[in-house]
Coordinates of C-alpha atoms in Angstrom, one line a residue:
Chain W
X728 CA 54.9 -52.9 -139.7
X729 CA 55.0 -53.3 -143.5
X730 CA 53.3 -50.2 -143.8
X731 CA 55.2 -48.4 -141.5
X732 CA 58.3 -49.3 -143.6
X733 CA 56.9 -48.0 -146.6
X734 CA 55.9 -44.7 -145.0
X735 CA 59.1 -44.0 -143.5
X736 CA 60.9 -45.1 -147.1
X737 CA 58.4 -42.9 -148.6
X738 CA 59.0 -39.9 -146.1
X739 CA 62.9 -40.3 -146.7
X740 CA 62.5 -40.4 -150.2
X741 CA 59.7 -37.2 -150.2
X742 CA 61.8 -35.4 -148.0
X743 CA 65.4 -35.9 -149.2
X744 CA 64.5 -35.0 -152.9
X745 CA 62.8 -31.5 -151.4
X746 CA 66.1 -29.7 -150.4
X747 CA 67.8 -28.9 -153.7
X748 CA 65.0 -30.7 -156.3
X749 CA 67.3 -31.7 -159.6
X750 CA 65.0 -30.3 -162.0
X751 CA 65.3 -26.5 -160.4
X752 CA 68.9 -27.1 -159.3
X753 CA 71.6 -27.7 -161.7
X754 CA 75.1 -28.9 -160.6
X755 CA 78.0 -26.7 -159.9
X756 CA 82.1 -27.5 -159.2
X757 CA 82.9 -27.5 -156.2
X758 CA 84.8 -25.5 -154.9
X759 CA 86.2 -25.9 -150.7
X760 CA 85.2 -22.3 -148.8
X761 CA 87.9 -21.2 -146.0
X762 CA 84.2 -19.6 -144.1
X763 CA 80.6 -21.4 -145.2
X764 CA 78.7 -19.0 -142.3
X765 CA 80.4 -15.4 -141.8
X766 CA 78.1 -14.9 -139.0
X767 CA 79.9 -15.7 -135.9
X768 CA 83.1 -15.3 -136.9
X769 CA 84.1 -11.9 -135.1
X770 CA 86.3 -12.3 -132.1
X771 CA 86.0 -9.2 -130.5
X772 CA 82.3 -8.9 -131.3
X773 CA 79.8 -10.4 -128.0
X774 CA 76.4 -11.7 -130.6
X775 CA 73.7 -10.8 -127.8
X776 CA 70.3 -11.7 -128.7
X777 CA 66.9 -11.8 -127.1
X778 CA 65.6 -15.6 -128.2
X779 CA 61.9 -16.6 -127.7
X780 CA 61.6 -20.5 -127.7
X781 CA 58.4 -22.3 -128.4
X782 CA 58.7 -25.6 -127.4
X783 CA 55.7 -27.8 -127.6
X784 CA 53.1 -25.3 -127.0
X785 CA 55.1 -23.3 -123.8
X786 CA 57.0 -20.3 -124.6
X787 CA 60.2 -18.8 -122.3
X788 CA 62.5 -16.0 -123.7
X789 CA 65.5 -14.9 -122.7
X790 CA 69.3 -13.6 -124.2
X791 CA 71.2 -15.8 -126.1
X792 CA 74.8 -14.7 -126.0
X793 CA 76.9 -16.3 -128.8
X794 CA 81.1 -15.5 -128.6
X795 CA 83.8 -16.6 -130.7
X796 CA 86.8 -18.1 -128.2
X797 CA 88.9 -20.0 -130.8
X798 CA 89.6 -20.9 -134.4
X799 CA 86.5 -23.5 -134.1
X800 CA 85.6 -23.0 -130.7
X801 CA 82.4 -20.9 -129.7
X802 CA 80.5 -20.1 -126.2
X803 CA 76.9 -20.6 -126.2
X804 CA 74.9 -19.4 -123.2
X805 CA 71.1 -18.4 -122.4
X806 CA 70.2 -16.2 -119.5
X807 CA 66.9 -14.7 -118.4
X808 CA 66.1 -11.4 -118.6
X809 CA 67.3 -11.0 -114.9
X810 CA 70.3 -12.3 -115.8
X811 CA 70.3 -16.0 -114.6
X812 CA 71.7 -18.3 -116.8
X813 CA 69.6 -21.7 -118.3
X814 CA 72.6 -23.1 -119.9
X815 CA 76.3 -22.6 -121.1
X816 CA 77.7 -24.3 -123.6
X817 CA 80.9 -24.1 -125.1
X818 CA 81.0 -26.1 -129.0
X819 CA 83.9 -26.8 -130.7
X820 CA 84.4 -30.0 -133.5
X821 CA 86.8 -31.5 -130.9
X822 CA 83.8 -32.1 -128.4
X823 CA 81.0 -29.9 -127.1
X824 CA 81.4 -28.8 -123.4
X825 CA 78.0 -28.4 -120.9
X826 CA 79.7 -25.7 -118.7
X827 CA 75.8 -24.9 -117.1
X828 CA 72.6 -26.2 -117.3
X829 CA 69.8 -25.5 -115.1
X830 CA 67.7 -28.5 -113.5
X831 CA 64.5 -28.3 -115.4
X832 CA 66.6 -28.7 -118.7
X833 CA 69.4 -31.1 -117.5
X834 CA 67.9 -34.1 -119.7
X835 CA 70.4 -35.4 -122.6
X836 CA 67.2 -34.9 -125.3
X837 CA 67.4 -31.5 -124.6
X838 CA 71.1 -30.6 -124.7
X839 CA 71.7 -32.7 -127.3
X840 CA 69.1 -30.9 -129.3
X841 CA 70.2 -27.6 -128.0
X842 CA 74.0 -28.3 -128.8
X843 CA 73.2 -29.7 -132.2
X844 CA 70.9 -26.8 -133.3
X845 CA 73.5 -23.7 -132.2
X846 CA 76.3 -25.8 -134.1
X847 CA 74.9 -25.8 -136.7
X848 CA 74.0 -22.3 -136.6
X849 CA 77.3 -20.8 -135.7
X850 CA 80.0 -22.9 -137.7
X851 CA 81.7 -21.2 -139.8
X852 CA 83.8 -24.3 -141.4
X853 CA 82.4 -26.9 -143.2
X854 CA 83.9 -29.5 -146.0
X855 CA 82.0 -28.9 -148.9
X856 CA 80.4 -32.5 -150.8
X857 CA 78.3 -30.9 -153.2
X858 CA 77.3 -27.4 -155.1
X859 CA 74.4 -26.6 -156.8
X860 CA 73.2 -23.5 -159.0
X861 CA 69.3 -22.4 -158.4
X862 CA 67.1 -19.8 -159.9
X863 CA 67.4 -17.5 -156.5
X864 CA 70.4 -19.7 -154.4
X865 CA 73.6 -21.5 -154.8
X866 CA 73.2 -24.2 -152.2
X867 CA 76.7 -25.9 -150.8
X868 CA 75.9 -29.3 -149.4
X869 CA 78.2 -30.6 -146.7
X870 CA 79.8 -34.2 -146.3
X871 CA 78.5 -36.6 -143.6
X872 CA 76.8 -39.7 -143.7
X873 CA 74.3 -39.3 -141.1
X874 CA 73.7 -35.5 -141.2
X875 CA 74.0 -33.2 -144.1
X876 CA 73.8 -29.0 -143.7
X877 CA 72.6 -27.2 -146.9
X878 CA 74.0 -24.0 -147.2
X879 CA 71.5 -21.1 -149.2
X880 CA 73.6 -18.1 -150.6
X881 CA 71.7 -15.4 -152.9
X882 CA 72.8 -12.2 -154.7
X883 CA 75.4 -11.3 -156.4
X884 CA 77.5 -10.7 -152.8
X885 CA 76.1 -14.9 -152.2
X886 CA 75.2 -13.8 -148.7
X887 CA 74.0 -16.8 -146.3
X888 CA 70.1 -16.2 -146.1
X889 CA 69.6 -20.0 -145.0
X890 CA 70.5 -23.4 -143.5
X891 CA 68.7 -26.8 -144.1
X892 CA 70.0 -29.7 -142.1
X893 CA 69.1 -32.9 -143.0
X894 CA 69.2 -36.7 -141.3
X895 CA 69.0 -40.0 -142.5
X896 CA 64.9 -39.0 -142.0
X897 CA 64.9 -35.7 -144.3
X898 CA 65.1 -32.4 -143.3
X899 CA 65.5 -31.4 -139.3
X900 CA 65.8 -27.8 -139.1
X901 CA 65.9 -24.8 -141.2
X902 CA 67.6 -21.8 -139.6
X903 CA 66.7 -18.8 -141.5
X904 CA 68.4 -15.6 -141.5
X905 CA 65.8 -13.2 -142.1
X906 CA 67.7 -9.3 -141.8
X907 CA 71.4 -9.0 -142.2
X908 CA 73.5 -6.1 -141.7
X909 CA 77.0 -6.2 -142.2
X910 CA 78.2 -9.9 -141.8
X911 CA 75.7 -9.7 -138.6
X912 CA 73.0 -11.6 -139.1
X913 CA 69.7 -9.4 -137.0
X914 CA 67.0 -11.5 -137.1
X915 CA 67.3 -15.3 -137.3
X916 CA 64.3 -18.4 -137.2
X917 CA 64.7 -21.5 -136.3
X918 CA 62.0 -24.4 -136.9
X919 CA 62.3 -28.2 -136.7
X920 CA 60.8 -30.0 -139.0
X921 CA 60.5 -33.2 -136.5
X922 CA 59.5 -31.9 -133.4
X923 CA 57.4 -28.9 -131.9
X924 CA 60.8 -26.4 -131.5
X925 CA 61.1 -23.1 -132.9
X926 CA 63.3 -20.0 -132.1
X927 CA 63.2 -16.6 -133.0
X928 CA 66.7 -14.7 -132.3
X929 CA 66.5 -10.6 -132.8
X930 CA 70.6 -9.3 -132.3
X931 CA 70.5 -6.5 -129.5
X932 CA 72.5 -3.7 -130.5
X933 CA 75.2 -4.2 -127.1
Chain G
X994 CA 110.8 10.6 -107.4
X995 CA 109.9 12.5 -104.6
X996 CA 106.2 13.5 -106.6
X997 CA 105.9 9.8 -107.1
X998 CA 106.4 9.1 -103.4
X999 CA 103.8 11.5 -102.3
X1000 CA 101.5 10.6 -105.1
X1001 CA 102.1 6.9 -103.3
X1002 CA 101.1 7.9 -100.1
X1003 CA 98.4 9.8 -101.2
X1004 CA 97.0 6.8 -103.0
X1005 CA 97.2 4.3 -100.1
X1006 CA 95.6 6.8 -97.8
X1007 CA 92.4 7.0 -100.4
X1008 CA 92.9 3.1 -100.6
X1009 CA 92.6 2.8 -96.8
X1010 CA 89.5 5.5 -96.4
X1011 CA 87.8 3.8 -98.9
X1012 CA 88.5 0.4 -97.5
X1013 CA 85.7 -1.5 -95.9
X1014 CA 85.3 -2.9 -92.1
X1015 CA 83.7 -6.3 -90.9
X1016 CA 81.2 -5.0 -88.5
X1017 CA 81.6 -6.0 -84.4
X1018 CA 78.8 -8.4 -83.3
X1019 CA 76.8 -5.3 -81.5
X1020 CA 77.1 -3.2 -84.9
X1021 CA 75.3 -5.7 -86.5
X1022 CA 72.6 -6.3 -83.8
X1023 CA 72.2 -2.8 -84.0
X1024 CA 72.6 -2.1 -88.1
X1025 CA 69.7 -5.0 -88.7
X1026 CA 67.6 -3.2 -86.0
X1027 CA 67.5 0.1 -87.9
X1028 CA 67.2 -1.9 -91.4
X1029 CA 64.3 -3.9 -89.7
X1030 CA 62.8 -0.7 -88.9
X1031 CA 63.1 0.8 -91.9
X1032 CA 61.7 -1.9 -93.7
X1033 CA 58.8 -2.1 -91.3
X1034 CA 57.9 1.3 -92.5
X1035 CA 58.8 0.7 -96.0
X1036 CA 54.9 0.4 -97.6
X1037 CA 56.3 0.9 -101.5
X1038 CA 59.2 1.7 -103.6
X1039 CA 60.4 3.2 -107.1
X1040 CA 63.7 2.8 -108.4
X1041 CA 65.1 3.3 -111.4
X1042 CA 67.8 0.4 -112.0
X1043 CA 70.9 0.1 -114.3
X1044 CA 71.6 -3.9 -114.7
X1045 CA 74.8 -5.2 -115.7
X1046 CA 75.7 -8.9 -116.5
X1047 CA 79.5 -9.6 -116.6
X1048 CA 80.1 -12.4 -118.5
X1049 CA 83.9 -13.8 -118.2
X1050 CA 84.6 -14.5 -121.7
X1051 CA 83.0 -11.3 -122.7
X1052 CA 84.7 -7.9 -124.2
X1053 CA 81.6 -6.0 -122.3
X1054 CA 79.1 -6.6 -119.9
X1055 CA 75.4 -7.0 -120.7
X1056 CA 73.2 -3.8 -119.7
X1057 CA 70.1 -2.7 -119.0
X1058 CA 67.4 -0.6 -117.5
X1059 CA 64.0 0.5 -116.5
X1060 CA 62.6 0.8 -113.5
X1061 CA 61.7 -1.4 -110.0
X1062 CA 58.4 -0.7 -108.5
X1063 CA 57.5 -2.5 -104.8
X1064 CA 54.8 -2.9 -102.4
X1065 CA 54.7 -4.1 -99.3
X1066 CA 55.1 -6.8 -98.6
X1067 CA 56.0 -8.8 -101.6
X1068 CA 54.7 -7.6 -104.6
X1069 CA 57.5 -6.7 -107.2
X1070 CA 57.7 -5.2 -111.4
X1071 CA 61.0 -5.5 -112.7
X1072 CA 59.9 -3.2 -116.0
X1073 CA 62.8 -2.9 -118.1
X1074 CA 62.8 -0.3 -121.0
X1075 CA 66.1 -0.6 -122.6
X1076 CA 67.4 -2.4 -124.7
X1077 CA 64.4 -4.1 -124.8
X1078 CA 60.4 -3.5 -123.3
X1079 CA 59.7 -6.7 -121.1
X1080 CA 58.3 -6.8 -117.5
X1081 CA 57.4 -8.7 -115.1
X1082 CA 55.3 -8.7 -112.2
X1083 CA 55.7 -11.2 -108.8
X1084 CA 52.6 -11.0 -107.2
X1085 CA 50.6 -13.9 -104.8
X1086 CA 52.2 -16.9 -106.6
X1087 CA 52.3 -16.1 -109.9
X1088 CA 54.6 -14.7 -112.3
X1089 CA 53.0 -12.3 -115.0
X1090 CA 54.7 -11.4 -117.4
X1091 CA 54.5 -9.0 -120.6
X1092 CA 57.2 -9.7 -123.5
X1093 CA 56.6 -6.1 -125.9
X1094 CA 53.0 -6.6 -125.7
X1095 CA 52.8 -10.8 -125.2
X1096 CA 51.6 -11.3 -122.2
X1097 CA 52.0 -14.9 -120.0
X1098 CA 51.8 -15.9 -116.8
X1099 CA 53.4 -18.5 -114.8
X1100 CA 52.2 -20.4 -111.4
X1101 CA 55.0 -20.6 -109.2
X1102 CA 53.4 -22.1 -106.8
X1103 CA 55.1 -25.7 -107.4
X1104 CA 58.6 -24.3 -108.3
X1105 CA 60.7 -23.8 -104.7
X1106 CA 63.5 -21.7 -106.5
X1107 CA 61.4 -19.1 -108.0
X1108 CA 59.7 -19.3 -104.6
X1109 CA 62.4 -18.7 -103.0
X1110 CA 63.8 -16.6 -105.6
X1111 CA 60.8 -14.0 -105.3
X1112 CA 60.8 -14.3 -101.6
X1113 CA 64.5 -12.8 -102.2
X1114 CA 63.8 -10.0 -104.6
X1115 CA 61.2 -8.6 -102.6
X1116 CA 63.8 -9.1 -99.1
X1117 CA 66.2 -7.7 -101.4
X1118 CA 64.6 -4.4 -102.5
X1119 CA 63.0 -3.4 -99.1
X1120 CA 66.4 -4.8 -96.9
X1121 CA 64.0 -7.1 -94.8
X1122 CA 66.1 -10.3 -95.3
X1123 CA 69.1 -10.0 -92.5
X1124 CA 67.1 -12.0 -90.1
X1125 CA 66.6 -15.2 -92.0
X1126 CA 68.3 -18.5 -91.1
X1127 CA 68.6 -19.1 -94.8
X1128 CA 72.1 -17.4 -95.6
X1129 CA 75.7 -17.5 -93.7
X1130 CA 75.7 -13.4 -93.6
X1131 CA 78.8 -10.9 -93.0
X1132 CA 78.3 -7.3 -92.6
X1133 CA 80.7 -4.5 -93.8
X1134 CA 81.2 -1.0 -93.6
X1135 CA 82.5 1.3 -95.4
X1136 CA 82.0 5.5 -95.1
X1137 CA 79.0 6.0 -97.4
X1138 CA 77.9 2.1 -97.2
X1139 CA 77.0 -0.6 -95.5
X1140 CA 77.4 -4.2 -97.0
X1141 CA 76.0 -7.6 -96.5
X1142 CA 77.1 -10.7 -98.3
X1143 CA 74.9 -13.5 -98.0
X1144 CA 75.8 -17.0 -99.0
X1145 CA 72.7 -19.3 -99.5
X1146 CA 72.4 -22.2 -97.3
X1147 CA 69.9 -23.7 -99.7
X1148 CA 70.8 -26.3 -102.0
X1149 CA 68.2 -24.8 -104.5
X1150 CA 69.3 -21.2 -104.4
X1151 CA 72.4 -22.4 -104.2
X1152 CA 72.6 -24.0 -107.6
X1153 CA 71.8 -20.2 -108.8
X1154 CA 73.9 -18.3 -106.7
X1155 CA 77.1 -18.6 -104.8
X1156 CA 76.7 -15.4 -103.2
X1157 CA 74.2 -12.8 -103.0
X1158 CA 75.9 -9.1 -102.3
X1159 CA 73.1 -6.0 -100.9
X1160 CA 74.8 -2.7 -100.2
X1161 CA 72.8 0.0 -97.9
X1162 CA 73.2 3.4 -98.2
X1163 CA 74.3 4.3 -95.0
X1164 CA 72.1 7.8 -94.8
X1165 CA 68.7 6.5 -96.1
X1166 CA 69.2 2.2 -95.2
X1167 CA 67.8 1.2 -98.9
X1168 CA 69.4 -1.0 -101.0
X1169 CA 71.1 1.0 -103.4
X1170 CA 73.2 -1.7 -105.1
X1171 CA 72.0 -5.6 -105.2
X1172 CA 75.3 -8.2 -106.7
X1173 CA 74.1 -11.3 -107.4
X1174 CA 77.3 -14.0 -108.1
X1175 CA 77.0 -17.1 -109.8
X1176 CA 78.7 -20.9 -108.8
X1177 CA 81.1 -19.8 -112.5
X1178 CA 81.6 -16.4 -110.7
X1179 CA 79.6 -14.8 -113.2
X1180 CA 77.6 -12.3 -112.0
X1181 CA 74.7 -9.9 -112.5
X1182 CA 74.5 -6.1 -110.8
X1183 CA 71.8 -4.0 -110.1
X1184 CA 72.1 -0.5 -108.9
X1185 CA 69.6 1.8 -107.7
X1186 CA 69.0 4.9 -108.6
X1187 CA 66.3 8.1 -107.9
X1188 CA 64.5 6.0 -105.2
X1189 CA 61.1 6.6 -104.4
X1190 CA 59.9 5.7 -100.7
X1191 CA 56.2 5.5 -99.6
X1192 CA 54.8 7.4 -103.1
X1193 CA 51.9 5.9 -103.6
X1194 CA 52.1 3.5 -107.3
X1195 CA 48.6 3.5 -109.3
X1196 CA 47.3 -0.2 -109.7
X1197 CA 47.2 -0.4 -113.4
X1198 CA 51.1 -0.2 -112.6
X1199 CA 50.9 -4.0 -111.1
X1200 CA 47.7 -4.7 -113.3
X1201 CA 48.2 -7.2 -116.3

């Protein structure tokens, strides 16, 4: 038990200092941003992707369809190919709506997961905590006690390239935004850190 | 005023040509007759398909297309080509499927909705499904079509569709036109295009 204690302690510890390490990240002012992810902020725009999922060795893929409905407010929803839908979700930070979810993934692990992961993807408001200067990235660190979102921003334009959200355990996912085109991000990864989850997101030109 | 009056009438007129009629009980012993038939002598398909999903919330529907190939009597590729290359193949209780290149396949065997849903696809494609006790049916007829909306009476398909919408051409009997509704009233179309009857499909097509 003891040594369980110290493992997770060390694990916290390990993992914590990894995200922005203070002796290759220098502190910055901060400054509050009116948009922290530019993404999925389009209203007219309909974000179709097709999304391969590779959960604990089984892989499905489908279209994710990601639309912006409100100031905060997205819609979230994965079909097959054939055009069935898995789930639809609608997220906003007044409360997260299941509108659909099929049978097979109507357990509150998974949406919760699932609704976690695409918020922190999409939201494009966040209250800034901290700000830090790197060699390649400025890095924006939210505020929250339990959960913290890094924000990665490189080049002179500070484009998003990546998203690190941590827990009170270290880091849970990184989401990163591998091709950008025009404040559309193309290709996108996502990869927990503490389970066997990972997405790949490819934008369909609709 | 007077152009506006006759462009009026003129307009209800095409609105009530184009209008559809339920079919009398003895149109629709005699429509699934000749759809039963047809089916009977239906021993493959090719169709090219345009697929739309409407989405309510969305500016524009979802599309695609590729092409639908069929054998009698239930094995079915859905090979899509645009906007993306994925197909799959529903053949003896398994679902193959090829993801640009990745191939997987799937036992559906223990899963009653894809089951069922297969079972549906192939009914679907070749018409032979208007004499199952597993939907409430109504028939309709228009001058160029025939349609059938079928509600599923199964709690399974049920949870995936409200209502299931096949439209016949009323020359050849095929499906030309499959709407498939969801409980949101989302729904997905399918329309058929340059169809195929009885050409004989190479095996590599439903090889994997």
């Amino acid at each position: 038990m003891r040594f369980l204690a110290i493992s997770l302690l060390a694990l916290v510890f390990v993992q914590c200092k990894s995200v922005v390490p203070k002796n290759t990240y220098k502190p910055l002012a901060v400054v509050q941003q009116p948009t922290v992810n530019p993404f999925f902020t389009d209203f007219e725009y309909d974000y179709v992707y097709k999304i391969n999922i590779e959960v604990y060795g089984n892989e499905m893929s489908g279209l994710l369809i990601i639309k912006r409905i409100g100031e905060d407010a997205h819609r979230v929803v994965c079909t097959s190919q054939f055009g069935t839908t898995f789930f639809d979700f609608e997220l906003s930070p007044k409360g997260n709506k299941v509108h659909t979810v099929i049978e097979a993934m109507d357990k509150k692990f998974i949406i919760n997961t699932l609704l976690r992961d695409f918020t922190t993807l999409i939201q494009p408001k966040a209250e800034i905590k901290k700000a830090y200067q790197g060699v390649t990235y400025k890095v924006l660190k939210t505020a929250g006690r339990s959960q913290k979102n890094f924000y990665f921003y490189t080049g002179d334009s500070e484009q998003l390239s990546r998203i690190i959200r941590s827990g009170m355990l270290g880091k849970q996912i990184t989401i990163n935004f591998d091709a950008v085109d025009i404040n559309k991000a193309t290709a996108i990864t996502i990869n927990h850190h503490d389970i066997a989850l990972a997405m790949a997101l490819e934008l369909i030109k609709n | 005023m007077r152009n506006a009056l006759t462009a009026l009438i003129f307009l209800l007129s095409v609105t009530a040509i184009a209008q559809e009629k339920e079919l009398t009980h003895d149109e629709i012993l005699n429509f699934k007759k000749q759809v039963h038939q047809s089916a009977k002598t239906t021993t493959s398909l090719v169709n090219s398909f345009v697929q739309s999903k409407h989405i309510a919330f969305l500016s524009n529907p979802i599309e695609s297309d590729g092409t639908l190939y069929f054998t009698a009597p239930d094995i079915i590729k859905w090979s899509y080509d645009n906007p993306y290359v994925y197909s799959v193949i529903f053949k003896e209780d398994t679902l193959y499927i090829n993801d640009e290149g990745k191939k997987s396949d799937v036992n559906l065997s223990s899963s009653k909705v894809f089951n069922k849903l297969n079972a549906l696809v192939s009914r679907s494609v070749s018409g032979d499904m208007l004499n199952k006790e597993e939907f409430d049916m109504k028939f309709y007829k228009n001058d160029t079509a025939y349609r059938v909306d079928l509600a599923p009476l199964d709690k399974a398909l049920g949870s995936l569709f409200k209502q299931i919408e096949l439209t016949f051409d009323a020359s050849t009997l095929l499906v030309s036109a499959v709407k498939l509704i969801e409980p949101s009233g989302d729904y997905t179309a399918i329309t058929f295009t340059n169809q195929s009857v009885n050409t004989p499909i190479p095996d590599a097509v439903f090889s994997h």
